[in-house]
mmCIF file of C-alpha atoms and ligand atoms in Angstrom:
data_model
loop_
_atom_site.group_PDB
_atom_site.id
_atom_site.type_symbol
_atom_site.label_atom_id
_atom_site.label_comp_id
_atom_site.label_asym_id
_atom_site.label_seq_id
_atom_site.Cartn_x
_atom_site.Cartn_y
_atom_site.Cartn_z
ATOM 1 C CA UNK A 1 0.000 0.000 0.000
ATOM 2 C CA UNK A 2 1.228 3.465 -0.798
ATOM 3 C CA UNK A 3 1.930 5.809 2.065
ATOM 4 C CA UNK A 4 -0.318 8.738 3.018
ATOM 5 C CA UNK A 5 1.123 11.977 1.701
ATOM 6 C CA UNK A 6 2.008 15.077 3.736
ATOM 7 C CA UNK A 7 2.498 18.018 1.388
ATOM 8 C CA UNK A 8 3.113 21.724 1.532
ATOM 9 C CA UNK A 9 4.454 24.554 -0.623
ATOM 10 C CA UNK A 10 6.058 27.910 0.134
ATOM 11 C CA UNK A 11 6.200 30.611 -2.505
ATOM 12 C CA UNK A 12 9.512 32.165 -3.465
ATOM 13 C CA UNK A 13 8.391 35.687 -4.211
ATOM 14 C CA UNK A 14 10.383 37.037 -1.299
ATOM 15 C CA UNK A 15 12.700 36.048 1.533
ATOM 16 C CA UNK A 16 11.124 33.587 3.958
ATOM 17 C CA UNK A 17 10.350 34.882 7.454
ATOM 18 C CA UNK A 18 9.774 33.143 10.782
ATOM 19 C CA UNK A 19 5.988 33.136 10.142
ATOM 20 C CA UNK A 20 6.601 30.925 7.080
ATOM 21 C CA UNK A 21 9.095 28.871 9.021
ATOM 22 C CA UNK A 22 6.919 28.261 12.071
ATOM 23 C CA UNK A 23 3.631 27.982 10.172
ATOM 24 C CA UNK A 24 4.642 25.610 7.376
ATOM 25 C CA UNK A 25 8.302 24.676 7.163
ATOM 26 C CA UNK A 26 8.868 23.496 10.733
ATOM 27 C CA UNK A 27 5.863 21.114 10.762
ATOM 28 C CA UNK A 28 6.778 19.448 7.471
ATOM 29 C CA UNK A 29 10.473 19.227 8.330
ATOM 30 C CA UNK A 30 9.541 17.695 11.702
ATOM 31 C CA UNK A 31 7.397 15.135 9.892
ATOM 32 C CA UNK A 32 10.165 14.435 7.364
ATOM 33 C CA UNK A 33 12.621 13.819 10.181
ATOM 34 C CA UNK A 34 10.430 11.717 12.422
ATOM 35 C CA UNK A 35 7.641 10.140 10.357
ATOM 36 C CA UNK A 36 9.046 9.479 6.898
ATOM 37 C CA UNK A 37 8.872 5.730 7.389
ATOM 38 C CA UNK A 38 5.079 6.054 7.667
ATOM 39 C CA UNK A 39 4.368 8.970 5.334
ATOM 40 C CA UNK A 40 5.535 10.341 2.013
ATOM 41 C CA UNK A 41 6.704 13.933 2.363
ATOM 42 C CA UNK A 42 6.287 16.412 -0.505
ATOM 43 C CA UNK A 43 7.739 19.896 -0.162
ATOM 44 C CA UNK A 44 7.624 22.105 -3.215
ATOM 45 C CA UNK A 45 8.041 25.650 -4.475
ATOM 46 C CA UNK A 46 4.815 26.875 -6.044
ATOM 47 C CA UNK A 47 6.732 28.999 -8.526
ATOM 48 C CA UNK A 48 3.687 29.649 -10.730
ATOM 49 C CA UNK A 49 2.067 31.222 -7.669
ATOM 50 C CA UNK A 50 4.963 33.694 -7.352
ATOM 51 C CA UNK A 51 3.583 36.391 -9.568
ATOM 52 C CA UNK A 52 -0.078 36.383 -8.575
ATOM 53 C CA UNK A 53 1.030 39.634 -6.949
ATOM 54 C CA UNK A 54 3.739 41.764 -8.624
ATOM 55 C CA UNK A 55 7.405 40.773 -8.144
ATOM 56 C CA UNK A 56 10.787 41.546 -9.632
ATOM 57 C CA UNK A 57 10.956 38.713 -12.169
ATOM 58 C CA UNK A 58 14.705 39.056 -12.629
ATOM 59 C CA UNK A 59 15.175 37.891 -9.022
ATOM 60 C CA UNK A 60 12.843 34.905 -9.045
ATOM 61 C CA UNK A 61 15.373 32.224 -10.032
ATOM 62 C CA UNK A 62 17.819 33.236 -7.306
ATOM 63 C CA UNK A 63 15.021 33.476 -4.722
ATOM 64 C CA UNK A 64 13.856 29.962 -5.620
ATOM 65 C CA UNK A 65 17.390 28.633 -5.075
ATOM 66 C CA UNK A 66 17.700 30.576 -1.836
ATOM 67 C CA UNK A 67 14.413 29.204 -0.469
ATOM 68 C CA UNK A 68 15.450 25.674 -1.387
ATOM 69 C CA UNK A 69 18.630 26.224 0.628
ATOM 70 C CA UNK A 70 16.483 27.443 3.523
ATOM 71 C CA UNK A 71 14.478 24.190 3.382
ATOM 72 C CA UNK A 72 17.688 22.187 3.560
ATOM 73 C CA UNK A 73 19.126 24.329 6.353
ATOM 74 C CA UNK A 74 15.885 23.937 8.308
ATOM 75 C CA UNK A 75 16.657 20.232 8.412
ATOM 76 C CA UNK A 76 14.853 18.698 5.441
ATOM 77 C CA UNK A 77 16.613 15.343 4.978
ATOM 78 C CA UNK A 78 17.686 15.427 1.327
ATOM 79 C CA UNK A 79 19.073 11.905 1.439
ATOM 80 C CA UNK A 80 15.715 10.396 2.413
ATOM 81 C CA UNK A 81 13.894 8.592 -0.413
ATOM 82 C CA UNK A 82 10.473 9.261 1.117
ATOM 83 C CA UNK A 83 11.066 12.996 0.862
ATOM 84 C CA UNK A 84 10.375 14.771 -2.434
ATOM 85 C CA UNK A 85 11.482 18.315 -3.242
ATOM 86 C CA UNK A 86 10.309 19.934 -6.456
ATOM 87 C CA UNK A 87 9.242 23.036 -8.344
ATOM 88 C CA UNK A 88 5.623 23.306 -9.459
ATOM 89 C CA UNK A 89 6.338 24.599 -12.965
ATOM 90 C CA UNK A 90 8.607 21.629 -13.698
ATOM 91 C CA UNK A 91 5.535 19.407 -13.484
ATOM 92 C CA UNK A 92 3.139 20.591 -16.203
ATOM 93 C CA UNK A 93 0.221 18.550 -14.812
ATOM 94 C CA UNK A 94 -0.306 21.325 -12.193
ATOM 95 C CA UNK A 95 -1.238 23.806 -14.911
ATOM 96 C CA UNK A 96 -3.306 21.367 -16.906
ATOM 97 C CA UNK A 97 -5.352 20.182 -13.953
ATOM 98 C CA UNK A 98 -5.962 23.813 -12.994
ATOM 99 C CA UNK A 99 -7.469 24.556 -16.399
ATOM 100 C CA UNK A 100 -9.818 21.602 -16.025
ATOM 101 C CA UNK A 101 -10.799 22.413 -12.433
ATOM 102 C CA UNK A 102 -11.476 26.030 -13.422
ATOM 103 C CA UNK A 103 -14.583 24.954 -15.266
ATOM 104 C CA UNK A 104 -15.989 23.304 -12.155
ATOM 105 C CA UNK A 105 -15.244 26.266 -9.896
ATOM 106 C CA UNK A 106 -17.726 29.044 -9.236
ATOM 107 C CA UNK A 107 -16.874 32.661 -9.977
ATOM 108 C CA UNK A 108 -18.701 33.519 -6.752
ATOM 109 C CA UNK A 109 -16.758 31.094 -4.588
ATOM 110 C CA UNK A 110 -13.432 32.507 -5.808
ATOM 111 C CA UNK A 111 -14.624 36.095 -5.298
ATOM 112 C CA UNK A 112 -15.344 35.280 -1.661
ATOM 113 C CA UNK A 113 -11.808 34.107 -0.872
ATOM 114 C CA UNK A 114 -10.392 36.390 1.805
ATOM 115 C CA UNK A 115 -6.909 36.465 0.299
ATOM 116 C CA UNK A 116 -8.298 37.627 -3.029
ATOM 117 C CA UNK A 117 -10.392 40.295 -1.347
ATOM 118 C CA UNK A 118 -7.484 41.566 0.737
ATOM 119 C CA UNK A 119 -4.717 41.422 -1.869
ATOM 120 C CA UNK A 120 -7.019 42.552 -4.638
ATOM 121 C CA UNK A 121 -8.143 45.636 -2.771
ATOM 122 C CA UNK A 122 -4.860 47.414 -2.028
ATOM 123 C CA UNK A 123 -6.505 50.180 -4.015
ATOM 124 C CA UNK A 124 -8.303 51.251 -0.801
ATOM 125 C CA UNK A 125 -5.026 52.683 0.507
ATOM 126 C CA UNK A 126 -4.878 55.288 -2.280
ATOM 127 C CA UNK A 127 -5.602 59.036 -1.800
ATOM 128 C CA UNK A 128 -9.250 59.972 -2.389
ATOM 129 C CA UNK A 129 -8.753 61.735 -5.747
ATOM 130 C CA UNK A 130 -6.770 58.761 -7.064
ATOM 131 C CA UNK A 131 -9.486 56.479 -5.774
ATOM 132 C CA UNK A 132 -12.190 58.476 -7.537
ATOM 133 C CA UNK A 133 -10.394 58.055 -10.846
ATOM 134 C CA UNK A 134 -10.361 54.300 -10.616
ATOM 135 C CA UNK A 135 -13.504 53.490 -8.673
ATOM 136 C CA UNK A 136 -15.272 52.487 -11.834
ATOM 137 C CA UNK A 137 -12.501 49.975 -12.481
ATOM 138 C CA UNK A 138 -12.867 47.658 -9.498
ATOM 139 C CA UNK A 139 -9.949 45.351 -8.591
ATOM 140 C CA UNK A 140 -7.760 46.950 -11.219
ATOM 141 C CA UNK A 141 -4.718 45.688 -9.353
ATOM 142 C CA UNK A 142 -5.900 42.118 -9.046
ATOM 143 C CA UNK A 143 -4.974 39.698 -11.797
ATOM 144 C CA UNK A 144 -6.876 36.675 -13.003
ATOM 145 C CA UNK A 145 -3.913 34.732 -11.609
ATOM 146 C CA UNK A 146 -4.668 36.031 -8.112
ATOM 147 C CA UNK A 147 -8.335 35.198 -8.567
ATOM 148 C CA UNK A 148 -7.520 31.650 -9.703
ATOM 149 C CA UNK A 149 -4.805 31.070 -7.124
ATOM 150 C CA UNK A 150 -6.844 28.636 -4.947
ATOM 151 C CA UNK A 151 -7.638 26.408 -7.935
ATOM 152 C CA UNK A 152 -3.940 26.003 -8.723
ATOM 153 C CA UNK A 153 -3.366 25.317 -5.030
ATOM 154 C CA UNK A 154 -6.082 22.638 -5.096
ATOM 155 C CA UNK A 155 -4.388 21.036 -8.131
ATOM 156 C CA UNK A 156 -1.057 21.084 -6.213
ATOM 157 C CA UNK A 157 -2.635 19.057 -3.435
ATOM 158 C CA UNK A 158 -4.959 16.745 -5.392
ATOM 159 C CA UNK A 159 -2.405 15.575 -7.972
ATOM 160 C CA UNK A 160 -0.492 13.769 -5.204
ATOM 161 C CA UNK A 161 -3.479 12.540 -3.131
ATOM 162 C CA UNK A 162 -2.185 14.513 -0.159
ATOM 163 C CA UNK A 163 -4.124 14.013 3.075
ATOM 164 C CA UNK A 164 -2.171 16.309 5.361
ATOM 165 C CA UNK A 165 -1.208 19.856 4.428
ATOM 166 C CA UNK A 166 0.601 21.920 7.067
ATOM 167 C CA UNK A 167 -0.169 25.584 6.407
ATOM 168 C CA UNK A 168 -0.636 28.811 8.330
ATOM 169 C CA UNK A 169 -4.078 30.007 9.252
ATOM 170 C CA UNK A 170 -4.284 32.282 6.175
ATOM 171 C CA UNK A 171 -4.406 29.188 3.933
ATOM 172 C CA UNK A 172 -7.202 27.333 5.779
ATOM 173 C CA UNK A 173 -9.869 28.704 3.463
ATOM 174 C CA UNK A 174 -7.939 27.436 0.428
ATOM 175 C CA UNK A 175 -7.659 24.028 2.035
ATOM 176 C CA UNK A 176 -11.416 23.962 2.572
ATOM 177 C CA UNK A 177 -11.904 24.902 -1.069
ATOM 178 C CA UNK A 178 -9.619 21.998 -2.067
ATOM 179 C CA UNK A 179 -11.893 19.662 -0.124
ATOM 180 C CA UNK A 180 -14.969 21.189 -1.768
ATOM 181 C CA UNK A 181 -13.719 20.878 -5.331
ATOM 182 C CA UNK A 182 -12.417 17.342 -4.723
ATOM 183 C CA UNK A 183 -15.775 16.278 -3.287
ATOM 184 C CA UNK A 184 -17.644 17.960 -6.134
ATOM 185 C CA UNK A 185 -15.560 16.198 -8.792
ATOM 186 C CA UNK A 186 -15.876 12.859 -6.987
ATOM 187 C CA UNK A 187 -19.668 13.223 -6.875
ATOM 188 C CA UNK A 188 -19.832 13.990 -10.545
ATOM 189 C CA UNK A 189 -17.209 11.619 -11.930
ATOM 190 C CA UNK A 190 -16.722 8.866 -9.338
ATOM 191 C CA UNK A 191 -13.673 8.387 -7.187
ATOM 192 C CA UNK A 192 -11.184 10.737 -8.805
ATOM 193 C CA UNK A 193 -9.485 12.454 -5.896
ATOM 194 C CA UNK A 194 -8.354 11.816 -2.339
ATOM 195 C CA UNK A 195 -10.042 14.477 -0.225
ATOM 196 C CA UNK A 196 -7.529 16.065 2.185
ATOM 197 C CA UNK A 197 -8.381 16.005 5.888
ATOM 198 C CA UNK A 198 -10.490 18.831 7.309
ATOM 199 C CA UNK A 199 -8.780 21.789 8.938
ATOM 200 C CA UNK A 200 -9.853 20.400 12.337
ATOM 201 C CA UNK A 201 -8.294 17.013 11.606
ATOM 202 C CA UNK A 202 -5.139 18.731 10.363
ATOM 203 C CA UNK A 203 -4.920 20.535 13.697
ATOM 204 C CA UNK A 204 -5.263 17.247 15.548
ATOM 205 C CA UNK A 205 -2.571 15.655 13.362
ATOM 206 C CA UNK A 206 0.045 18.401 13.534
ATOM 207 C CA UNK A 207 -0.726 19.650 17.037
ATOM 208 C CA UNK A 208 0.692 23.007 18.061
ATOM 209 C CA UNK A 209 2.291 23.729 14.691
ATOM 210 C CA UNK A 210 -0.843 23.805 12.577
ATOM 211 C CA UNK A 211 -2.966 26.815 11.650
ATOM 212 C CA UNK A 212 -0.645 29.411 13.138
ATOM 213 C CA UNK A 213 -0.797 33.128 12.575
ATOM 214 C CA UNK A 214 2.442 34.765 13.678
ATOM 215 C CA UNK A 215 1.814 38.498 13.898
ATOM 216 C CA UNK A 216 3.748 41.489 12.660
ATOM 217 C CA UNK A 217 5.935 42.727 15.537
ATOM 218 C CA UNK A 218 5.107 46.375 14.873
ATOM 219 C CA UNK A 219 1.397 45.822 14.348
ATOM 220 C CA UNK A 220 0.214 42.638 16.058
ATOM 221 C CA UNK A 221 -3.273 43.077 14.631
ATOM 222 C CA UNK A 222 -1.817 41.940 11.276
ATOM 223 C CA UNK A 223 -0.116 38.687 10.358
ATOM 224 C CA UNK A 224 3.624 38.766 9.718
ATOM 225 C CA UNK A 225 3.713 38.991 5.948
ATOM 226 C CA UNK A 226 6.171 39.725 3.195
ATOM 227 C CA UNK A 227 3.579 42.045 1.688
ATOM 228 C CA UNK A 228 3.565 44.334 4.770
ATOM 229 C CA UNK A 229 4.789 47.848 4.080
ATOM 230 C CA UNK A 230 7.676 47.840 6.509
ATOM 231 C CA UNK A 231 10.272 45.166 7.332
ATOM 232 C CA UNK A 232 10.579 46.296 10.946
ATOM 233 C CA UNK A 233 7.915 43.920 12.186
ATOM 234 C CA UNK A 234 9.183 40.941 10.199
ATOM 235 C CA UNK A 235 11.991 38.608 11.180
ATOM 236 C CA UNK A 236 13.488 37.168 8.031
ATOM 237 C CA UNK A 237 15.346 33.883 8.175
ATOM 238 C CA UNK A 238 18.359 35.741 6.826
ATOM 239 C CA UNK A 239 18.283 38.590 9.381
ATOM 240 C CA UNK A 240 21.424 38.619 11.461
ATOM 241 C CA UNK A 241 20.864 37.611 15.103
ATOM 242 C CA UNK A 242 21.632 41.217 16.105
ATOM 243 C CA UNK A 243 19.087 42.675 13.687
ATOM 244 C CA UNK A 244 16.475 40.193 14.908
ATOM 245 C CA UNK A 245 17.154 41.085 18.525
ATOM 246 C CA UNK A 246 16.584 44.767 17.754
ATOM 247 C CA UNK A 247 13.278 43.956 16.061
ATOM 248 C CA UNK A 248 12.105 41.943 19.074
ATOM 249 C CA UNK A 249 13.202 44.661 21.519
ATOM 250 C CA UNK A 250 11.172 47.263 19.616
ATOM 251 C CA UNK A 251 8.107 45.047 19.213
ATOM 252 C CA UNK A 252 4.783 46.727 19.947
ATOM 253 C CA UNK A 253 3.319 45.592 23.298
ATOM 254 C CA UNK A 254 0.825 47.270 25.665
ATOM 255 C CA UNK A 255 0.705 48.994 29.031
ATOM 256 C CA UNK A 256 -0.894 46.194 31.044
ATOM 257 C CA UNK A 257 2.415 45.251 32.721
ATOM 258 C CA UNK A 258 1.734 41.508 32.806
ATOM 259 C CA UNK A 259 2.748 38.556 30.684
ATOM 260 C CA UNK A 260 -0.282 36.432 29.835
ATOM 261 C CA UNK A 261 -1.250 34.511 26.727
ATOM 262 C CA UNK A 262 -4.317 36.479 25.710
ATOM 263 C CA UNK A 263 -4.227 37.161 21.953
ATOM 264 C CA UNK A 264 -7.301 39.374 22.112
ATOM 265 C CA UNK A 265 -6.264 41.773 24.872
ATOM 266 C CA UNK A 266 -2.490 41.346 24.674
ATOM 267 C CA UNK A 267 -1.785 40.548 21.026
ATOM 268 C CA UNK A 268 1.838 41.735 21.049
ATOM 269 C CA UNK A 269 2.794 39.871 24.221
ATOM 270 C CA UNK A 270 0.949 36.737 23.089
ATOM 271 C CA UNK A 271 2.753 36.788 19.756
ATOM 272 C CA UNK A 272 6.128 36.978 21.496
ATOM 273 C CA UNK A 273 5.108 34.133 23.817
ATOM 274 C CA UNK A 274 4.096 32.047 20.823
ATOM 275 C CA UNK A 275 7.406 32.670 19.057
ATOM 276 C CA UNK A 276 9.318 31.892 22.256
ATOM 277 C CA UNK A 277 7.396 28.645 22.789
ATOM 278 C CA UNK A 278 7.763 27.357 19.237
ATOM 279 C CA UNK A 279 11.473 28.107 19.038
ATOM 280 C CA UNK A 280 12.018 26.529 22.459
ATOM 281 C CA UNK A 281 10.039 23.481 21.349
ATOM 282 C CA UNK A 282 7.585 23.754 24.214
ATOM 283 C CA UNK A 283 3.891 24.487 24.715
ATOM 284 C CA UNK A 284 2.891 28.138 24.927
ATOM 285 C CA UNK A 285 1.583 27.413 28.445
ATOM 286 C CA UNK A 286 5.108 26.514 29.515
ATOM 287 C CA UNK A 287 6.570 29.725 28.126
ATOM 288 C CA UNK A 288 3.769 31.698 29.752
ATOM 289 C CA UNK A 289 4.466 30.048 33.103
ATOM 290 C CA UNK A 290 8.133 30.911 32.750
ATOM 291 C CA UNK A 291 7.329 34.644 32.538
ATOM 292 C CA UNK A 292 4.331 34.853 34.852
ATOM 293 C CA UNK A 293 4.724 37.643 37.368
ATOM 294 C CA UNK A 294 7.087 39.668 35.171
ATOM 295 C CA UNK A 295 5.978 43.257 34.960
ATOM 296 C CA UNK A 296 8.881 44.697 32.985
ATOM 297 C CA UNK A 297 8.476 43.970 29.310
ATOM 298 C CA UNK A 298 12.141 44.827 28.640
ATOM 299 C CA UNK A 299 13.313 41.744 30.518
ATOM 300 C CA UNK A 300 10.721 39.517 28.892
ATOM 301 C CA UNK A 301 11.591 40.795 25.418
ATOM 302 C CA UNK A 302 15.309 40.325 26.064
ATOM 303 C CA UNK A 303 14.716 36.639 26.801
ATOM 304 C CA UNK A 304 12.586 36.186 23.683
ATOM 305 C CA UNK A 305 15.259 38.025 21.674
ATOM 306 C CA UNK A 306 17.900 35.669 23.043
ATOM 307 C CA UNK A 307 15.941 32.587 21.930
ATOM 308 C CA UNK A 308 15.340 34.058 18.457
ATOM 309 C CA UNK A 309 18.987 35.108 18.046
ATOM 310 C CA UNK A 310 20.258 31.679 19.088
ATOM 311 C CA UNK A 311 17.878 29.986 16.661
ATOM 312 C CA UNK A 312 18.898 32.265 13.769
ATOM 313 C CA UNK A 313 22.598 31.883 14.539
ATOM 314 C CA UNK A 314 22.362 28.095 14.347
ATOM 315 C CA UNK A 315 20.097 28.177 11.334
ATOM 316 C CA UNK A 316 22.397 30.495 9.389
ATOM 317 C CA UNK A 317 25.377 28.356 10.237
ATOM 318 C CA UNK A 318 23.562 25.412 8.585
ATOM 319 C CA UNK A 319 22.513 27.642 5.687
ATOM 320 C CA UNK A 320 26.117 28.497 4.866
ATOM 321 C CA UNK A 321 26.891 24.774 4.598
ATOM 322 C CA UNK A 322 24.131 23.771 2.176
ATOM 323 C CA UNK A 323 25.518 22.180 -0.951
ATOM 324 C CA UNK A 324 23.797 23.380 -4.142
ATOM 325 C CA UNK A 325 24.777 20.248 -6.071
ATOM 326 C CA UNK A 326 23.001 18.022 -3.563
ATOM 327 C CA UNK A 327 19.937 20.240 -3.865
ATOM 328 C CA UNK A 328 20.070 20.140 -7.643
ATOM 329 C CA UNK A 329 20.220 16.363 -7.826
ATOM 330 C CA UNK A 330 17.392 16.033 -5.278
ATOM 331 C CA UNK A 331 15.275 18.332 -7.453
ATOM 332 C CA UNK A 332 15.992 16.320 -10.582
ATOM 333 C CA UNK A 333 15.142 12.945 -9.074
ATOM 334 C CA UNK A 334 12.033 14.250 -7.274
ATOM 335 C CA UNK A 335 10.747 16.071 -10.346
ATOM 336 C CA UNK A 336 11.113 12.916 -12.395
ATOM 337 C CA UNK A 337 9.188 10.774 -9.893
ATOM 338 C CA UNK A 338 6.538 13.388 -9.177
ATOM 339 C CA UNK A 339 5.932 13.991 -12.885
ATOM 340 C CA UNK A 340 4.893 10.344 -13.121
ATOM 341 C CA UNK A 341 2.576 10.526 -10.116
ATOM 342 C CA UNK A 342 0.993 13.787 -11.251
ATOM 343 C CA UNK A 343 0.608 12.584 -14.812
ATOM 344 C CA UNK A 344 -1.238 9.482 -13.569
ATOM 345 C CA UNK A 345 -3.767 11.552 -11.663
ATOM 346 C CA UNK A 346 -4.156 13.935 -14.590
ATOM 347 C CA UNK A 347 -4.744 11.058 -17.016
ATOM 348 C CA UNK A 348 -7.520 9.745 -14.765
ATOM 349 C CA UNK A 349 -9.160 13.175 -14.736
ATOM 350 C CA UNK A 350 -8.759 13.660 -18.492
ATOM 351 C CA UNK A 351 -10.491 10.347 -19.067
ATOM 352 C CA UNK A 352 -13.293 11.151 -16.623
ATOM 353 C CA UNK A 353 -14.107 14.513 -18.238
ATOM 354 C CA UNK A 354 -14.022 13.050 -21.733
ATOM 355 C CA UNK A 355 -10.708 14.393 -22.995
ATOM 356 C CA UNK A 356 -9.293 10.891 -23.467
HETATM 357 P P1 LIG B 401 2.892 31.500 1.217
HETATM 358 O O1 LIG B 401 4.013 31.267 0.298
HETATM 359 O O2 LIG B 401 2.287 32.852 1.271
HETATM 360 O O3 LIG B 401 3.341 31.115 2.673
HETATM 361 C C1 LIG B 401 3.980 29.875 2.927
HETATM 362 C C2 LIG B 401 3.415 29.264 4.206
HETATM 363 O O4 LIG B 401 3.685 30.124 5.304
HETATM 364 C C3 LIG B 401 2.487 30.320 6.049
HETATM 365 N N1 LIG B 401 2.518 31.643 6.675
HETATM 366 C C4 LIG B 401 2.355 31.852 7.977
HETATM 367 N N2 LIG B 401 2.134 31.009 9.002
HETATM 368 C C5 LIG B 401 2.025 31.543 10.230
HETATM 369 N N3 LIG B 401 2.117 32.884 10.474
HETATM 370 C C6 LIG B 401 2.344 33.763 9.475
HETATM 371 N N4 LIG B 401 2.450 35.058 9.714
HETATM 372 C C7 LIG B 401 2.468 33.254 8.147
HETATM 373 N N5 LIG B 401 2.676 33.839 6.951
HETATM 374 C C8 LIG B 401 2.708 32.825 6.050
HETATM 375 C C9 LIG B 401 1.386 30.212 5.011
HETATM 376 O O5 LIG B 401 0.144 29.945 5.605
HETATM 377 C C10 LIG B 401 1.885 29.067 4.169
HETATM 378 O O6 LIG B 401 1.551 27.830 4.759
HETATM 379 N N6 LIG B 401 -0.863 29.298 -1.163
HETATM 380 C C11 LIG B 401 0.320 29.079 -0.388
HETATM 381 C C12 LIG B 401 1.366 28.299 -1.127
HETATM 382 C C13 LIG B 401 0.848 27.061 -1.753
HETATM 383 C C14 LIG B 401 0.516 25.865 -1.067
HETATM 384 C C15 LIG B 401 0.062 24.974 -2.096
HETATM 385 C C16 LIG B 401 0.543 25.466 0.253
HETATM 386 C C17 LIG B 401 0.611 26.880 -3.079
HETATM 387 N N7 LIG B 401 0.145 25.629 -3.288
HETATM 388 C C18 LIG B 401 -0.355 23.697 -1.789
HETATM 389 C C19 LIG B 401 0.134 24.180 0.547
HETATM 390 C C20 LIG B 401 -0.326 23.304 -0.465
HETATM 391 C C21 LIG B 401 0.922 30.420 -0.038
HETATM 392 O O7 LIG B 401 0.736 31.391 -0.689
HETATM 393 O O8 LIG B 401 1.750 30.404 0.994
#
């Protein structure tokens, strides 16, 4: 019997930050290190998803290589045959399945996707007179690629029959859509797809690492995101330990003078506690207990900064040792194997819809 698949992808349109690391990379790397005898692990770069929002295209190739190095430095075992590492665009079945699934996807259901609404409406931040000029051209900044993004993501997951998909909270809606479209196709055409587990079951499977939302340090009402205006609230995996410490020390907190895990009333403090807990490999309750009774945020922040700096120091040491040739040969062998798997699923779909 083939193994259940655990799969995730991280885009390469910018440097990875600790939100990406904690929300998606750490859980899959943990699984690859501890559970690869029971599960197949697929980690890929959704490179076709890179330009759903504007990027500098001349930098994409180098960023893809850099993110692959980050995966290796984070501990992805490249010598493990149950671990596959690949680039989406090297497997044409992703694009082809997307085109087919598009015709079974509602315009309305895509319009309701939060990510599309948020990223497609940056226009709201414009001055009023600018806004007036373009109000009759709604979503002028949003591309069809952004609109269709969840369908491509569903194809990424369904081609490999993935059951478990570690992602941050911002991707939960896309995961639910993947389940919807898989169920819809199965109802219409018989057993075509493996339906991934529900978000709740994913939480149970991955435990503390699943469905996270690490917040921006400067504005803890927002998630830490490469699309935020300023880098001050974002800790990139390539920030020096000193830079990262400074960012933690200037993180926005509150004036309540207590350290409790209460994301609603103390979002800044809770975010720091969460980061501390995950990087110390302990439950957030344990980190909270460690700081209970502290009234001076400076001391608390200094300890969080220490944990972050130590983590980054070790990580960057590993990063400098990653061998590009090893990465390249892993990509080639994985892309060959995964092309076969994806092509098999695609062929089944093509037959079911009458193309073959
Ligand atoms: P992307 O590239 O924007 O982000 C990669 C992963 O990082 C998670 N993440 C966070 N987690 C916690 N806190 C944060 N502040 C934070 N910011 C980002 C994201 O949730 C994601 O898991 N659509 C996906 C990429 C993708 C994919 C897939 C994922 C394409 N196809 C198939 C899984 C399966 C995305 O844009 O993630």
